[in-house]
Tab-separated table of C-alpha atoms and ligand atoms in Angstrom:
chain	number	residue	atom	x	y	z
A	434	MET	CA	102.404	119.002	121.557
A	435	THR	CA	100.978	116.503	119.071
A	436	PRO	CA	101.661	117.544	115.462
A	437	LYS	CA	98.510	118.458	113.506
A	438	LYS	CA	97.461	116.758	110.262
A	439	THR	CA	97.811	119.050	107.232
A	440	THR	CA	97.653	117.708	103.644
A	441	PRO	CA	97.600	114.210	102.108
A	442	ILE	CA	101.005	113.171	100.701
A	443	ARG	CA	99.867	109.968	98.989
A	444	GLU	CA	97.058	107.447	99.085
A	445	GLY	CA	98.007	103.772	98.929
A	446	LYS	CA	95.885	100.624	98.772
A	447	SER	CA	95.213	100.446	102.500
A	448	LYS	CA	96.470	103.716	103.987
A	449	ILE	CA	96.632	107.457	103.415
A	450	LEU	CA	99.776	109.304	104.449
A	451	TYR	CA	99.359	112.892	105.653
A	452	SER	CA	101.958	115.550	106.306
A	453	THR	CA	101.766	117.430	109.612
A	454	ASP	CA	102.796	120.847	110.863
A	455	SER	CA	105.983	119.162	112.146
A	456	PRO	CA	108.639	118.524	109.450
A	457	GLU	CA	109.720	115.346	111.260
A	458	HIS	CA	106.315	113.664	111.475
A	459	VAL	CA	103.606	112.160	109.285
A	460	ILE	CA	100.238	110.579	110.071
A	461	GLN	CA	99.220	107.155	108.743
A	462	PHE	CA	95.460	106.820	108.268
A	463	PHE	CA	94.245	103.198	107.956
A	464	LYS	CA	91.405	102.562	105.458
A	465	ASP	CA	88.903	99.692	105.382
A	466	ASP	CA	89.762	98.993	101.716
A	467	ALA	CA	91.238	95.598	100.918
A	468	THR	CA	93.056	94.694	97.713
A	469	ALA	CA	94.867	91.614	96.479
A	470	PHE	CA	96.728	90.423	93.370
A	471	ASN	CA	98.220	93.881	92.701
A	472	ALA	CA	94.791	95.509	93.230
A	473	LEU	CA	92.978	93.314	90.657
A	474	LYS	CA	90.709	92.128	93.487
A	475	LYS	CA	89.087	94.872	95.556
A	476	GLY	CA	86.752	94.951	98.549
A	477	THR	CA	86.402	96.215	102.066
A	478	ILE	CA	86.878	94.448	105.378
A	479	LYS	CA	84.619	95.636	108.190
A	480	ASN	CA	86.489	97.906	110.616
A	481	LYS	CA	89.821	96.878	109.060
A	482	GLY	CA	91.284	100.393	109.388
A	483	PHE	CA	90.428	100.540	113.049
A	484	ILE	CA	91.649	96.971	113.717
A	485	ASN	CA	94.886	97.341	111.720
A	486	ASN	CA	95.768	100.620	113.431
A	487	LYS	CA	95.295	98.971	116.831
A	488	VAL	CA	97.225	95.820	115.884
A	489	SER	CA	100.092	97.673	114.205
A	490	SER	CA	100.386	100.187	117.065
A	491	ALA	CA	100.533	97.401	119.658
A	492	LEU	CA	103.079	95.353	117.684
A	493	PHE	CA	105.315	98.309	116.797
A	494	GLN	CA	105.283	99.413	120.452
A	495	TYR	CA	106.237	95.850	121.441
A	496	LEU	CA	109.059	95.822	118.869
A	497	GLU	CA	110.309	99.228	120.086
A	498	ASN	CA	110.291	97.923	123.673
A	499	HIS	CA	112.464	95.034	122.491
A	500	GLY	CA	115.099	97.087	120.680
A	501	VAL	CA	113.725	97.317	117.109
A	502	LYS	CA	113.844	100.937	115.935
A	503	THR	CA	110.616	101.842	114.130
A	504	HIS	CA	108.857	104.904	112.723
A	505	PHE	CA	106.016	104.485	115.265
A	506	VAL	CA	105.584	107.438	117.633
A	507	HIS	CA	102.127	106.837	119.107
A	508	TYR	CA	98.519	105.878	118.521
A	509	LEU	CA	96.528	109.041	117.727
A	510	SER	CA	92.910	108.057	117.115
A	511	GLU	CA	90.881	105.044	115.931
A	512	ARG	CA	92.349	105.095	112.439
A	513	GLU	CA	95.437	107.273	112.802
A	514	MET	CA	98.958	106.785	114.088
A	515	LEU	CA	101.728	109.358	114.387
A	516	CYS	CA	104.973	108.308	112.702
A	517	LYS	CA	108.444	109.684	112.068
A	518	LYS	CA	108.841	111.006	108.547
A	519	LEU	CA	111.103	108.734	106.505
A	520	GLU	CA	112.406	108.324	102.994
A	521	ILE	CA	111.048	104.896	102.119
A	522	ILE	CA	113.573	102.377	100.769
A	523	PRO	CA	111.882	100.768	97.717
A	524	VAL	CA	112.682	97.208	98.807
A	525	GLU	CA	110.179	94.873	100.464
A	526	VAL	CA	111.735	92.287	102.766
A	527	VAL	CA	109.752	89.043	102.957
A	528	VAL	CA	110.563	86.604	105.760
A	529	ARG	CA	109.243	83.047	105.440
A	530	ASN	CA	109.050	80.411	108.181
A	531	ARG	CA	106.969	78.083	105.989
A	532	ALA	CA	106.174	77.972	102.284
A	533	ALA	CA	102.942	79.693	101.233
A	534	GLY	CA	101.840	82.098	98.525
A	535	SER	CA	104.140	83.173	95.712
A	536	ILE	CA	107.118	80.958	96.559
A	537	CYS	CA	105.031	77.786	96.118
A	538	LYS	CA	104.145	78.751	92.536
A	539	ARG	CA	107.490	80.268	91.629
A	540	LEU	CA	109.657	77.356	92.766
A	541	ALA	CA	107.097	74.490	92.839
A	542	ILE	CA	107.479	74.130	96.590
A	543	GLN	CA	104.979	72.234	98.707
A	544	LYS	CA	102.758	74.575	100.763
A	545	GLY	CA	103.664	74.301	104.442
A	546	GLN	CA	107.293	73.233	103.989
A	547	THR	CA	109.308	74.697	106.873
A	548	PHE	CA	112.301	76.963	106.440
A	549	GLU	CA	114.792	76.789	109.280
A	550	PRO	CA	116.407	79.276	109.474
A	551	ALA	CA	113.763	81.556	107.979
A	552	LEU	CA	114.087	82.313	104.268
A	553	ILE	CA	114.537	85.964	103.325
A	554	GLU	CA	113.565	87.383	99.926
A	555	PHE	CA	113.630	90.885	98.442
A	556	PHE	CA	111.057	92.466	96.147
A	557	TYR	CA	111.281	95.794	94.322
A	558	LYS	CA	108.466	98.044	95.527
A	559	SER	CA	106.777	98.994	92.250
A	560	ASP	CA	103.038	98.652	91.595
A	561	ALA	CA	103.655	99.237	87.868
A	562	LEU	CA	105.991	96.209	87.718
A	563	GLY	CA	103.955	94.086	90.162
A	564	ASP	CA	106.681	94.113	92.876
A	565	PRO	CA	109.194	91.762	91.175
A	566	LEU	CA	111.551	89.461	93.096
A	567	ILE	CA	115.080	90.912	93.080
A	568	ALA	CA	118.600	89.899	94.113
A	569	GLU	CA	120.806	91.719	96.619
A	570	SER	CA	123.023	92.947	93.774
A	571	HIS	CA	120.061	94.833	92.225
A	572	ILE	CA	119.658	96.715	95.507
A	573	TYR	CA	123.286	97.914	95.464
A	574	HIS	CA	123.566	98.423	91.713
A	575	PHE	CA	120.494	100.658	91.545
A	576	LYS	CA	121.449	102.307	94.869
A	577	TRP	CA	118.112	101.493	96.500
A	578	ALA	CA	120.059	100.787	99.702
A	579	THR	CA	123.720	100.521	100.698
A	580	PRO	CA	125.198	97.210	101.896
A	581	LYS	CA	125.261	98.679	105.422
A	582	GLU	CA	121.577	99.648	105.226
A	583	LEU	CA	120.631	96.233	103.885
A	584	GLU	CA	122.534	94.611	106.728
A	585	VAL	CA	120.400	96.598	109.206
A	586	MET	CA	117.231	95.637	107.311
A	587	ILE	CA	118.118	91.929	107.395
A	588	THR	CA	119.197	91.922	111.053
A	589	GLN	CA	116.049	93.780	112.086
A	590	SER	CA	113.825	91.501	109.980
A	591	ILE	CA	115.262	88.427	111.704
A	592	ARG	CA	114.766	90.091	115.096
A	593	VAL	CA	111.132	90.958	114.202
A	594	ASN	CA	110.605	87.334	113.182
A	595	ASP	CA	112.027	85.983	116.443
A	596	LEU	CA	109.980	88.389	118.560
A	597	LEU	CA	106.666	88.115	116.729
A	598	LYS	CA	106.821	84.333	116.152
A	599	SER	CA	106.790	84.040	119.963
A	600	VAL	CA	104.010	86.600	120.469
A	601	PHE	CA	101.737	84.922	117.898
A	602	SER	CA	102.557	81.466	119.225
A	603	GLU	CA	101.409	82.598	122.688
A	604	ILE	CA	97.992	83.466	121.204
A	605	GLY	CA	97.626	80.210	119.283
A	606	LEU	CA	98.815	81.442	115.875
A	607	GLU	CA	101.767	80.378	113.747
A	608	LEU	CA	103.579	83.188	111.918
A	609	ILE	CA	104.069	81.730	108.436
A	610	ASP	CA	105.507	84.719	106.566
A	611	PHE	CA	105.414	88.518	106.456
A	612	LYS	CA	106.546	91.569	104.528
A	613	LEU	CA	108.435	94.502	106.012
A	614	GLU	CA	109.364	97.937	104.697
A	615	PHE	CA	112.099	100.231	105.931
A	616	GLY	CA	112.973	103.902	105.542
A	617	ARG	CA	115.706	106.370	106.426
A	618	GLU	CA	115.438	109.342	108.743
A	619	ALA	CA	117.044	112.667	107.816
A	620	ASN	CA	120.127	111.574	109.804
A	621	SER	CA	120.270	108.351	107.682
A	622	ASN	CA	119.170	105.979	110.475
A	623	VAL	CA	117.269	103.020	109.007
A	624	LEU	CA	113.958	102.364	110.781
A	625	LEU	CA	111.201	99.794	110.367
A	626	ALA	CA	108.308	101.538	108.570
A	627	ASP	CA	104.814	100.861	107.235
A	628	GLU	CA	102.742	98.415	109.344
A	629	PHE	CA	102.496	94.903	110.760
A	630	THR	CA	98.940	93.596	110.339
A	631	ALA	CA	97.013	90.599	109.015
A	632	ASP	CA	97.190	92.356	105.603
A	633	GLY	CA	100.929	91.806	105.320
A	634	CYS	CA	101.549	88.491	107.021
A	635	ARG	CA	100.239	84.934	107.078
A	636	LEU	CA	98.966	83.529	110.366
A	637	TRP	CA	97.700	79.960	110.676
A	638	ASP	CA	95.628	78.891	113.662
A	639	LYS	CA	97.813	76.393	115.552
A	640	LYS	CA	94.868	74.099	116.368
A	641	THR	CA	92.995	74.054	113.051
A	642	GLY	CA	95.606	75.198	110.509
A	643	GLU	CA	93.036	77.732	109.226
A	644	PRO	CA	94.425	80.987	107.780
A	645	MET	CA	93.622	84.014	109.979
A	646	ASP	CA	94.898	86.692	107.603
A	647	LYS	CA	94.332	88.292	104.204
A	648	ASP	CA	94.399	84.868	102.494
A	649	ARG	CA	90.739	84.563	103.649
A	650	PHE	CA	89.996	87.569	101.418
A	651	ARG	CA	92.362	86.541	98.579
A	652	GLN	CA	90.876	83.047	98.376
A	653	ASP	CA	87.221	83.900	99.175
A	654	LEU	CA	87.279	81.659	102.253
A	655	GLY	CA	84.641	83.702	104.118
A	656	GLY	CA	84.918	84.842	107.732
A	657	VAL	CA	87.345	87.618	106.763
A	658	ASP	CA	85.964	90.291	109.139
A	659	GLU	CA	85.809	87.741	111.944
A	660	ALA	CA	89.421	86.576	111.444
A	661	TYR	CA	90.814	90.148	111.566
A	662	LEU	CA	88.787	90.841	114.707
A	663	GLU	CA	89.834	87.564	116.333
A	664	VAL	CA	93.568	88.225	115.794
A	665	SER	CA	93.164	91.727	117.207
A	666	LYS	CA	91.229	90.469	120.265
A	667	ARG	CA	93.769	87.741	121.027
A	668	LEU	CA	96.632	90.253	120.759
A	669	GLN	CA	94.833	92.778	122.952
A	670	ASN	CA	94.220	90.137	125.649
A	671	TYR	CA	97.845	89.016	125.440
A	672	PHE	CA	99.267	92.528	125.780
A	673	GLU	CA	96.835	93.469	128.567
A	674	ALA	CA	97.728	90.296	130.472
A	675	SER	CA	101.447	90.988	130.127
A	676	LEU	CA	101.220	94.597	131.422
B	2096	UDP	N1	102.953	90.759	101.102
B	2096	UDP	C1	102.498	92.037	101.315
B	2096	UDP	N2	102.477	92.919	100.282
B	2096	UDP	C2	102.891	92.599	99.033
B	2096	UDP	C3	103.334	91.277	98.810
B	2096	UDP	C4	103.366	90.393	99.858
B	2096	UDP	O1	102.140	92.393	102.435
B	2096	UDP	O2	102.858	93.459	98.136
B	2096	UDP	C5	102.993	89.795	102.214
B	2096	UDP	C6	101.924	88.716	102.079
B	2096	UDP	O3	100.757	89.070	102.773
B	2096	UDP	C7	102.603	87.519	102.716
B	2096	UDP	C8	104.099	87.743	102.458
B	2096	UDP	O4	104.250	89.125	102.175
B	2096	UDP	O5	102.390	87.503	104.098
B	2096	UDP	C9	104.627	86.928	101.312
B	2096	UDP	O6	103.841	87.173	100.176
B	2096	UDP	P1	104.021	86.326	98.834
B	2096	UDP	O7	105.347	86.656	98.219
B	2096	UDP	O8	103.765	84.901	99.138
B	2096	UDP	O9	102.957	86.912	97.845
B	2096	UDP	P2	101.363	86.705	97.804
B	2096	UDP	O10	101.120	85.253	97.651
B	2096	UDP	O11	100.866	87.262	99.102
B	2096	UDP	O12	100.966	87.520	96.627
């Protein structure tokens, strides 16, 4: 039986997390709200909640099918997905295949420079501090994760990169960078959590080089709704064709 939604646990910038009548499950509800620059810029993207739930469900299912353990259980309704309840590890893992965004400013690196192998960075998940860049030693010192847990997070992040770089390439998009979050189950297993959507990654159209992700919103490039829809349509066609 599908667990039933009970009360909201917390509301984030793009999702609301609900508890359920099952102690092992939560429900992620995807909102249309869009924020950038630590919520200094706010707006909405048409049907974003619906699109992101579809995209994240399809990608998490694909990752699960290819050996990445995630919190995804199943798609529930247009804006809701059923997930395993986790204790979120307060470390964001960013994987970069090319330079874009914060690294360009921080280290004066030319936008578009390739990283081979992919560059991995860690950020402390704290809205109050603006998610600062951290070193591995901070993670151990403050006991945010153990070395063993971090090893799983890094291995899984590299695996996600390998798998999704190929998927996006097949639909004419280059995966530039992305952010992942992880959490632990009651039995201490570390699973991929949160979401994988155009909100949390950069995708450049392989033909035109145009961004097809939240940078359109961040930089007021226009065509934001259309880009989210286009990515979702291309993914849907790809997954339907590969069934
Ligand atoms: N990212 C995210 N949430 C954050 C910070 C970053 O989803 O709180 C994603 C972002 O969309 C990009 C990647 O992580 O795909 C790297 O982001 P970056 O450090 O360049 O920061 P940004 O320029 O996005 O602020």
